[in-house]
Short mmCIF file of C-alpha atoms in Angstrom, two decimals:
data_model
loop_
_atom_site.label_atom_id
_atom_site.label_comp_id
_atom_site.label_asym_id
_atom_site.label_seq_id
_atom_site.Cartn_x
_atom_site.Cartn_y
_atom_site.Cartn_z
CA GLN A 1 77.11 117.37 127.38
CA LYS A 2 78.63 114.11 126.22
CA GLU A 3 81.93 113.67 128.04
CA VAL A 4 84.85 111.38 128.49
CA GLU A 5 86.43 111.60 131.92
CA GLN A 6 89.86 110.56 133.07
CA ASN A 7 91.89 111.16 136.21
CA SER A 8 94.59 113.63 135.17
CA GLY A 9 97.24 112.05 137.41
CA PRO A 10 100.13 111.88 137.54
CA LEU A 11 99.99 108.14 138.13
CA SER A 12 103.40 107.05 139.33
CA VAL A 13 104.42 103.38 139.18
CA PRO A 14 107.79 101.66 139.58
CA GLU A 15 109.42 100.01 136.62
CA GLY A 16 108.09 96.50 136.10
CA ALA A 17 104.76 97.17 137.81
CA ILE A 18 101.29 97.16 136.31
CA ALA A 19 99.85 100.56 135.47
CA SER A 20 96.06 100.81 135.48
CA LEU A 21 94.39 103.69 133.66
CA ASN A 22 90.66 104.34 133.78
CA CYS A 23 88.10 106.21 131.73
CA THR A 24 84.36 106.75 131.99
CA TYR A 25 82.08 107.99 129.26
CA SER A 26 78.58 109.40 129.29
CA ASP A 27 77.05 108.46 125.92
CA ARG A 28 75.49 104.97 126.17
CA GLY A 29 75.30 104.76 122.38
CA SER A 30 79.07 104.80 121.92
CA GLN A 31 80.40 101.68 120.21
CA SER A 32 84.11 102.29 119.58
CA PHE A 33 86.72 102.96 122.21
CA PHE A 34 90.36 103.81 121.81
CA TRP A 35 93.47 104.42 123.84
CA TYR A 36 96.08 106.81 122.52
CA ARG A 37 99.51 107.56 123.93
CA GLN A 38 100.80 111.13 123.68
CA TYR A 39 104.35 112.10 124.51
CA SER A 40 104.89 115.72 125.44
CA GLY A 41 104.76 117.95 122.36
CA LYS A 42 103.89 115.06 120.07
CA SER A 43 100.75 113.80 118.38
CA PRO A 44 98.49 111.06 119.77
CA GLU A 45 99.48 107.53 118.77
CA LEU A 46 96.85 104.78 118.66
CA ILE A 47 97.78 101.87 120.92
CA MET A 48 94.52 99.97 121.47
CA SER A 49 90.99 99.79 120.18
CA ILE A 50 88.10 97.84 121.73
CA TYR A 51 84.54 97.43 120.55
CA SER A 52 82.91 94.72 122.69
CA ASN A 53 82.63 94.00 126.39
CA GLY A 54 85.51 92.17 127.97
CA ASP A 55 89.26 92.22 127.63
CA LYS A 56 91.48 92.65 124.61
CA GLU A 57 95.20 91.99 124.90
CA ASP A 58 98.02 93.20 122.68
CA GLY A 59 101.50 92.57 123.98
CA ARG A 60 101.93 94.34 127.33
CA PHE A 61 98.64 96.22 126.89
CA THR A 62 95.17 95.04 127.87
CA ALA A 63 92.08 97.11 127.22
CA GLN A 64 88.92 96.37 129.20
CA LEU A 65 85.41 97.51 128.34
CA ASN A 66 82.25 97.43 130.41
CA LYS A 67 79.42 99.09 128.52
CA ALA A 68 76.90 98.61 131.33
CA SER A 69 79.12 100.64 133.65
CA GLN A 70 80.29 102.94 130.82
CA TYR A 71 83.86 102.22 131.77
CA VAL A 72 87.03 101.58 129.78
CA SER A 73 90.42 100.79 131.20
CA LEU A 74 93.95 100.16 130.03
CA LEU A 75 96.43 97.96 131.83
CA ILE A 76 100.12 98.18 131.04
CA ARG A 77 102.10 95.22 132.32
CA ASP A 78 105.84 95.33 133.04
CA SER A 79 105.81 99.12 132.81
CA GLN A 80 108.94 100.71 131.36
CA PRO A 81 110.26 104.27 131.71
CA SER A 82 109.54 104.67 127.98
CA ASP A 83 105.84 104.20 128.80
CA SER A 84 105.91 107.55 130.62
CA ALA A 85 103.45 109.66 128.65
CA THR A 86 99.89 110.95 128.74
CA TYR A 87 97.27 108.31 127.88
CA LEU A 88 94.15 109.56 126.15
CA CYS A 89 90.86 107.71 126.14
CA ALA A 90 88.72 108.40 123.06
CA VAL A 91 85.13 107.38 122.42
CA ASN A 92 83.10 107.64 119.25
CA ARG A 93 80.05 109.88 119.08
CA PRO A 94 77.17 107.78 117.78
CA ASN A 95 75.46 109.10 114.65
CA ALA A 96 78.29 111.57 114.20
CA GLY A 97 80.33 109.88 111.53
CA ASN A 98 83.62 108.84 113.00
CA MET A 99 83.98 111.76 115.36
CA LEU A 100 85.88 110.95 118.53
CA THR A 101 85.55 112.66 121.88
CA PHE A 102 88.78 112.64 123.88
CA GLY A 103 89.27 112.63 127.60
CA GLY A 104 91.77 114.99 129.15
CA GLY A 105 94.32 112.22 129.57
CA THR A 106 96.13 110.57 132.46
CA ARG A 107 99.81 111.34 132.86
CA LEU A 108 101.76 108.17 133.64
CA MET A 109 105.22 108.29 135.17
CA VAL A 110 107.23 105.07 135.34
CA LYS A 111 110.15 105.40 137.73
CA PRO A 112 113.31 103.31 137.20
CA GLU B 1 104.48 102.22 108.12
CA PRO B 2 102.12 104.68 106.33
CA GLU B 3 102.12 108.19 107.76
CA VAL B 4 99.96 111.29 107.80
CA THR B 5 102.18 114.22 106.85
CA GLN B 6 101.54 117.77 108.01
CA THR B 7 103.20 121.00 106.97
CA PRO B 8 104.42 123.33 108.26
CA SER B 9 105.45 122.00 111.66
CA HIS B 10 105.30 125.49 113.16
CA GLN B 11 103.66 128.64 111.87
CA VAL B 12 103.70 132.08 113.43
CA THR B 13 101.16 134.54 112.09
CA GLN B 14 99.82 137.95 112.97
CA MET B 15 96.28 138.32 114.26
CA GLY B 16 93.86 138.83 111.39
CA GLN B 17 96.00 137.02 108.83
CA GLU B 18 94.89 133.96 106.90
CA VAL B 19 96.69 130.68 107.37
CA ILE B 20 96.51 127.39 105.50
CA LEU B 21 97.55 124.21 107.22
CA ARG B 22 98.35 121.31 104.95
CA CYS B 23 98.01 117.56 105.36
CA VAL B 24 98.66 114.51 103.23
CA PRO B 25 96.53 111.66 104.63
CA ILE B 26 97.37 107.98 104.23
CA SER B 27 96.74 107.18 100.59
CA ASN B 28 94.02 104.52 100.89
CA HIS B 29 92.16 106.21 103.74
CA LEU B 30 88.73 107.66 103.04
CA TYR B 31 87.94 109.68 106.16
CA PHE B 32 89.83 112.81 107.11
CA TYR B 33 89.75 114.95 110.22
CA TRP B 34 91.12 118.07 111.83
CA TYR B 35 91.51 118.30 115.58
CA ARG B 36 93.21 120.91 117.72
CA GLN B 37 94.82 120.92 121.13
CA ILE B 38 95.35 124.14 123.03
CA LEU B 39 98.39 123.82 125.30
CA GLY B 40 97.52 121.78 128.38
CA GLN B 41 93.97 121.07 127.23
CA LYS B 42 92.00 118.26 125.60
CA VAL B 43 92.22 117.21 122.00
CA GLU B 44 89.14 118.82 120.42
CA PHE B 45 87.29 117.83 117.27
CA LEU B 46 87.00 120.45 114.54
CA VAL B 47 85.71 118.75 111.38
CA SER B 48 85.44 115.45 109.55
CA PHE B 49 85.47 115.07 105.78
CA TYR B 50 84.34 112.21 103.57
CA ASN B 51 83.57 111.88 99.89
CA ASN B 52 84.64 115.47 99.21
CA GLU B 53 82.33 117.05 101.73
CA ILE B 54 82.14 117.89 105.40
CA SER B 55 80.37 115.11 107.31
CA GLU B 56 80.50 116.63 110.80
CA LYS B 57 81.76 119.85 112.35
CA SER B 58 81.96 121.19 115.88
CA GLU B 59 80.90 124.53 117.32
CA ILE B 60 84.54 125.61 117.10
CA PHE B 61 84.46 125.22 113.32
CA ASP B 62 82.75 128.51 112.53
CA ASP B 63 82.76 130.62 109.38
CA GLN B 64 86.43 131.49 109.90
CA PHE B 65 87.37 127.89 109.14
CA SER B 66 87.18 125.94 105.91
CA VAL B 67 88.55 122.66 104.61
CA GLU B 68 89.41 121.51 101.13
CA ARG B 69 90.73 118.50 99.33
CA PRO B 70 92.11 120.34 96.31
CA ASP B 71 93.57 117.21 94.67
CA GLY B 72 93.77 113.49 95.29
CA SER B 73 96.34 113.73 98.06
CA ASN B 74 96.20 117.01 99.99
CA PHE B 75 93.73 118.03 102.68
CA THR B 76 93.87 121.63 103.94
CA LEU B 77 92.49 123.65 106.82
CA LYS B 78 92.16 127.38 106.25
CA ILE B 79 91.62 129.93 108.99
CA ARG B 80 90.53 133.16 107.33
CA SER B 81 91.23 135.77 110.00
CA THR B 82 93.24 134.36 112.86
CA LYS B 83 92.62 135.31 116.49
CA LEU B 84 94.92 134.97 119.48
CA GLU B 85 92.75 132.12 120.78
CA ASP B 86 93.40 130.11 117.61
CA SER B 87 96.91 129.45 118.91
CA ALA B 88 97.09 125.69 119.33
CA MET B 89 98.49 122.49 117.91
CA TYR B 90 96.42 121.43 114.91
CA PHE B 91 96.34 117.73 114.09
CA CYS B 92 95.21 116.17 110.86
CA ALA B 93 94.11 112.54 111.01
CA SER B 94 92.79 109.91 108.66
CA SER B 95 91.09 106.55 108.98
CA GLY B 96 90.32 103.73 106.59
CA ASP B 97 86.74 103.18 107.65
CA LEU B 98 84.09 104.24 110.12
CA GLY B 99 84.69 102.88 113.58
CA TYR B 100 88.41 102.53 113.07
CA GLY B 101 90.93 104.47 115.07
CA TYR B 102 92.70 107.35 113.44
CA THR B 103 96.28 107.85 112.45
CA PHE B 104 97.34 111.35 113.44
CA GLY B 105 99.89 113.52 111.73
CA SER B 106 102.70 115.10 113.69
CA GLY B 107 100.82 118.39 113.96
CA THR B 108 101.24 122.06 113.12
CA ARG B 109 101.88 124.39 116.02
CA LEU B 110 100.08 127.63 115.18
CA THR B 111 101.10 130.72 117.13
CA VAL B 112 99.03 133.87 116.60
CA VAL B 113 100.70 137.07 117.78
#
């Protein structure tokens, strides 16, 4: 079974701190990796994509990919209460069109 | 910013009834998807659609489900005979190319009673 695993949390950080969210995946052939943010009762919103090993930064967000370890992470710097949400890791299924497999999500709580 | 539009936002139906969930993907996107999320659970893939045909489908997407792109803008998911376990949030999504992330619609909450 090809899976994407995340710690469900909640991960609680104080406002202004760095939040670190982690994800592991099982299919070595996966090439595309995404982080989505989902507020309660809302749809997933794409916040980061990463395709090659290393770091990719976009504003307060940094995605990190290590294909050898089958590990993806998301760092959120200067966390704000508005960042409180569930963060979903999604990984493409190789040879399956553009199908994504989602992890169960990590709930992040940023306390003022 | 371009949006994926879904209607209705909430639908209540009786077990055994047919429902059609509607989506208008982003206009220049080529790949379309339906996912569902049962309350408190993972987002699960149902089906992907490209060039007017299904490109992939999951084990969930059985004979009760069908998809159509009846015109140049709409993309529909039909559930022929709903079951209680079909109650979930159904998300339509679209993407411009393979390997790109999706844009999700706001979802249809389906409640089967």
